[in-house]
Amino acid sequence: MWKCSQIVKRVSLVWLCILAVVVPAAGTETQKPVLIISVAGYQKLVDDLGQLGQWGARPELGTALEGIVSLATGGKGLLGLDKTRPVSLVIQTDGRQFIPYLLLPVTDLEKFLSVVEPLLTNPITKKDGIYEVSLERGRKLFLQTRGQQWAVAAETQEALASVPQQISEDLQQKLPEPWTVGISLLTKNIAPEQRRQWAERLRSQAQRELIPRPGETEEDFKVRKWLSEWLADWLASLLDQVETLQIGLGVDNQAEALVAEMALQPVAGSALADAIQQAGQTKTAFAGLLMADATLSGHGVLRYPAGEFHQIAPLVEMLKVRAIQQRPRPDQTPEQAQLQRELRAAIFDLVEKTLKSGRIEGALSVVLQPDQFTLLAGLYVADGKAVEKLIERAVAEARKVRPVEVDQYVKLRAEQFHGVNLHVVRFPLPPEAERRDALLKLIGPEVELVLGTGPESLYMALGKSAESTLRQAIQKDAQGAQPVAPMAAGLAIKPLLAMLAEHGQPDQKEKARQWMEKISGKDRLQLALESCQGRLRLRLQIQRDVLAVLADAVEGSR
């Protein structure tokens, strides 16, 4: 089957293309930056390392970098360098080739080089305003000022001369808050001919890898082939629809968190720009499932033109055939195998109908405490009646095998609540259940499972107070859709540690108690996809308590 490593490989190829020298193509002689790797500033780097050190009980991180610089420069520090502005590695293009150079924020280049010179084997020379620095193995670096605030460094004088005298706004602007390190890909500055060549490379690479693997079934190969070709085409199309792509890492002092972000600015008027604009207006019909006290929660909303289903229809059909043709287990009777095939076919028919509607939507919450486990989930389905028929079919088949237990513990349509039929399953916790004492505290003496089927919804609740908790969620949903980000997920580690401290193994209990002492109320890990001002932003936020626990866990594993 398709592996994540293949996806990573395709994405990596895009970045490798950026660094490759392509076949000469017609284009303007104007040099434009296409890739910028920046550090927000020396001082911010020092400050953020210090902050991370405090959160991770490693205070030496804050002084280590300054100590190294002071030792290397004989106590002079970085004279002549503006510590508040970014240092950047820039790769520019004239439409034919790529040229790298270093952009330094200086207040006095000569003072800065006077600090660097004692670290070199040979003295720095100057001719016609260009400084020549001799490095190891015969390599050289040439530096020259650009205005009063910048200096550029390149490996050849030709490359140095190709850097524009006027530093562009793309390079002068500081990184977005709270980034410390950032990577910017400016596809708007890449020549169309180059983008077309990269697209062809992606497709060619995908085709070269499309050979059956040892032990791979024909159905699996078809699925992998389709996914590979689709992904190559999708990445190629992005080159023409993305204006800029930024990736950043930094410290958000207000949230007390380490933050990683990816921001995408689409080309105005493109299909991608329209999709991002629509994503900024998303609402979910399952907001009631997002519980405030949830240990784990998440939701996703995707809307697209219903007619676009044809793009993935071949994949859905291949997966359906693969599922239906899957070999039955040795212990299954022919009747059971036939039932399994029919249920799989019905499920795929429902999935296909839902995908054709142009709407994918769902939400999830898990409440985990030492004395409670409750799971809530819900998703949009295009045909709620079809779901109900599937449930009825499954229960009818189970009744053939265990009629007494099914009649005793299963109640179809136990009640209708705000147009949702509730189907309830309750049975005693088995006496032989592993770790039964812990389960009694978490879910109670009965296992409670509730399925809810509405005209366009499927709900599920499991655990303690499952039915009453689901009722509350459905009642909130009945009040109407609520605005949300297109996608978000969150995890709180304090409830997890509390659960381990109560129900874990002896060594886990002690460690969990030690970690809980580090909790200060900033214990969340959050991921969100947001649309704002025409841009799409993916943000991962790891708060200080999570970082402290992770740092302690890594140290303990050594």
PDB file of N, CA and C in Angstrom, residues 125-158:
ATOM      1  N   THR A 125      41.708  40.815   2.969  1.00  0.00           N
ATOM      2  CA  THR A 125      42.177  41.867   2.059  1.00  0.00           C
ATOM      3  C   THR A 125      40.994  42.654   1.511  1.00  0.00           C
ATOM      4  N   LYS A 126      41.291  43.883   1.066  1.00  0.00           N
ATOM      5  CA  LYS A 126      40.232  44.739   0.523  1.00  0.00           C
ATOM      6  C   LYS A 126      40.713  45.385  -0.770  1.00  0.00           C
ATOM      7  N   LYS A 127      39.860  45.339  -1.795  1.00  0.00           N
ATOM      8  CA  LYS A 127      40.186  45.964  -3.065  1.00  0.00           C
ATOM      9  C   LYS A 127      38.909  46.429  -3.740  1.00  0.00           C
ATOM     10  N   ASP A 128      38.894  47.720  -4.085  1.00  0.00           N
ATOM     11  CA  ASP A 128      37.730  48.317  -4.757  1.00  0.00           C
ATOM     12  C   ASP A 128      36.447  48.107  -3.963  1.00  0.00           C
ATOM     13  N   GLY A 129      36.538  48.211  -2.640  1.00  0.00           N
ATOM     14  CA  GLY A 129      35.364  48.100  -1.783  1.00  0.00           C
ATOM     15  C   GLY A 129      34.889  46.685  -1.535  1.00  0.00           C
ATOM     16  N   ILE A 130      35.642  45.692  -2.018  1.00  0.00           N
ATOM     17  CA  ILE A 130      35.270  44.284  -1.833  1.00  0.00           C
ATOM     18  C   ILE A 130      36.274  43.625  -0.904  1.00  0.00           C
ATOM     19  N   TYR A 131      35.769  42.972   0.133  1.00  0.00           N
ATOM     20  CA  TYR A 131      36.609  42.264   1.096  1.00  0.00           C
ATOM     21  C   TYR A 131      36.714  40.796   0.678  1.00  0.00           C
ATOM     22  N   GLU A 132      37.953  40.284   0.713  1.00  0.00           N
ATOM     23  CA  GLU A 132      38.193  38.896   0.353  1.00  0.00           C
ATOM     24  C   GLU A 132      38.630  38.123   1.599  1.00  0.00           C
ATOM     25  N   VAL A 133      37.859  37.078   1.933  1.00  0.00           N
ATOM     26  CA  VAL A 133      38.132  36.255   3.113  1.00  0.00           C
ATOM     27  C   VAL A 133      38.565  34.871   2.637  1.00  0.00           C
ATOM     28  N   SER A 134      39.748  34.442   3.042  1.00  0.00           N
ATOM     29  CA  SER A 134      40.258  33.117   2.669  1.00  0.00           C
ATOM     30  C   SER A 134      39.829  32.099   3.716  1.00  0.00           C
ATOM     31  N   LEU A 135      39.179  31.040   3.250  1.00  0.00           N
ATOM     32  CA  LEU A 135      38.690  29.993   4.135  1.00  0.00           C
ATOM     33  C   LEU A 135      39.526  28.728   3.949  1.00  0.00           C
ATOM     34  N   GLU A 136      39.164  27.662   4.614  1.00  0.00           N
ATOM     35  CA  GLU A 136      39.885  26.401   4.507  1.00  0.00           C
ATOM     36  C   GLU A 136      39.703  25.783   3.125  1.00  0.00           C
ATOM     37  N   ARG A 137      40.679  24.924   2.741  1.00  0.00           N
ATOM     38  CA  ARG A 137      40.644  24.171   1.486  1.00  0.00           C
ATOM     39  C   ARG A 137      40.550  25.079   0.255  1.00  0.00           C
ATOM     40  N   GLY A 138      41.126  26.252   0.366  1.00  0.00           N
ATOM     41  CA  GLY A 138      41.191  27.147  -0.774  1.00  0.00           C
ATOM     42  C   GLY A 138      39.920  27.892  -1.099  1.00  0.00           C
ATOM     43  N   ARG A 139      38.922  27.749  -0.295  1.00  0.00           N
ATOM     44  CA  ARG A 139      37.663  28.436  -0.561  1.00  0.00           C
ATOM     45  C   ARG A 139      37.765  29.896  -0.149  1.00  0.00           C
ATOM     46  N   LYS A 140      36.969  30.729  -0.811  1.00  0.00           N
ATOM     47  CA  LYS A 140      36.985  32.159  -0.522  1.00  0.00           C
ATOM     48  C   LYS A 140      35.568  32.684  -0.339  1.00  0.00           C
ATOM     49  N   LEU A 141      35.493  33.810   0.329  1.00  0.00           N
ATOM     50  CA  LEU A 141      34.218  34.498   0.530  1.00  0.00           C
ATOM     51  C   LEU A 141      34.457  35.970   0.252  1.00  0.00           C
ATOM     52  N   PHE A 142      33.591  36.571  -0.564  1.00  0.00           N
ATOM     53  CA  PHE A 142      33.725  37.976  -0.929  1.00  0.00           C
ATOM     54  C   PHE A 142      32.556  38.747  -0.327  1.00  0.00           C
ATOM     55  N   LEU A 143      32.876  39.887   0.312  1.00  0.00           N
ATOM     56  CA  LEU A 143      31.862  40.685   0.996  1.00  0.00           C
ATOM     57  C   LEU A 143      31.888  42.112   0.490  1.00  0.00           C
ATOM     58  N   GLN A 144      30.705  42.727   0.504  1.00  0.00           N
ATOM     59  CA  GLN A 144      30.567  44.109   0.064  1.00  0.00           C
ATOM     60  C   GLN A 144      29.316  44.695   0.701  1.00  0.00           C
ATOM     61  N   THR A 145      29.367  45.982   1.009  1.00  0.00           N
ATOM     62  CA  THR A 145      28.206  46.631   1.614  1.00  0.00           C
ATOM     63  C   THR A 145      27.148  46.923   0.554  1.00  0.00           C
ATOM     64  N   ARG A 146      25.898  46.980   1.024  1.00  0.00           N
ATOM     65  CA  ARG A 146      24.766  47.416   0.207  1.00  0.00           C
ATOM     66  C   ARG A 146      24.030  48.469   1.019  1.00  0.00           C
ATOM     67  N   GLY A 147      24.312  49.738   0.715  1.00  0.00           N
ATOM     68  CA  GLY A 147      23.734  50.805   1.500  1.00  0.00           C
ATOM     69  C   GLY A 147      24.418  50.905   2.855  1.00  0.00           C
ATOM     70  N   GLN A 148      23.714  51.510   3.826  1.00  0.00           N
ATOM     71  CA  GLN A 148      24.282  51.718   5.151  1.00  0.00           C
ATOM     72  C   GLN A 148      23.972  50.595   6.136  1.00  0.00           C
ATOM     73  N   GLN A 149      23.042  49.709   5.777  1.00  0.00           N
ATOM     74  CA  GLN A 149      22.559  48.750   6.764  1.00  0.00           C
ATOM     75  C   GLN A 149      22.838  47.295   6.428  1.00  0.00           C
ATOM     76  N   TRP A 150      23.302  47.006   5.206  1.00  0.00           N
ATOM     77  CA  TRP A 150      23.443  45.613   4.815  1.00  0.00           C
ATOM     78  C   TRP A 150      24.807  45.340   4.205  1.00  0.00           C
ATOM     79  N   ALA A 151      25.216  44.077   4.342  1.00  0.00           N
ATOM     80  CA  ALA A 151      26.387  43.564   3.635  1.00  0.00           C
ATOM     81  C   ALA A 151      26.006  42.231   3.020  1.00  0.00           C
ATOM     82  N   VAL A 152      26.596  41.946   1.854  1.00  0.00           N
ATOM     83  CA  VAL A 152      26.332  40.667   1.200  1.00  0.00           C
ATOM     84  C   VAL A 152      27.639  39.902   1.070  1.00  0.00           C
ATOM     85  N   ALA A 153      27.524  38.565   1.138  1.00  0.00           N
ATOM     86  CA  ALA A 153      28.695  37.699   1.025  1.00  0.00           C
ATOM     87  C   ALA A 153      28.385  36.587   0.036  1.00  0.00           C
ATOM     88  N   ALA A 154      29.341  36.328  -0.863  1.00  0.00           N
ATOM     89  CA  ALA A 154      29.167  35.274  -1.867  1.00  0.00           C
ATOM     90  C   ALA A 154      30.504  34.593  -2.111  1.00  0.00           C
ATOM     91  N   GLU A 155      30.452  33.409  -2.745  1.00  0.00           N
ATOM     92  CA  GLU A 155      31.672  32.631  -2.938  1.00  0.00           C
ATOM     93  C   GLU A 155      32.506  33.107  -4.116  1.00  0.00           C
ATOM     94  N   THR A 156      31.935  33.893  -5.023  1.00  0.00           N
ATOM     95  CA  THR A 156      32.682  34.428  -6.162  1.00  0.00           C
ATOM     96  C   THR A 156      32.337  35.908  -6.328  1.00  0.00           C
ATOM     97  N   GLN A 157      33.239  36.633  -6.971  1.00  0.00           N
ATOM     98  CA  GLN A 157      32.969  38.046  -7.220  1.00  0.00           C
ATOM     99  C   GLN A 157      31.835  38.209  -8.228  1.00  0.00           C
ATOM    100  N   GLU A 158      31.719  37.246  -9.153  1.00  0.00           N
ATOM    101  CA  GLU A 158      30.622  37.308 -10.120  1.00  0.00           C
ATOM    102  C   GLU A 158      29.265  37.188  -9.410  1.00  0.00           C
TER     103      GLU A 158
END
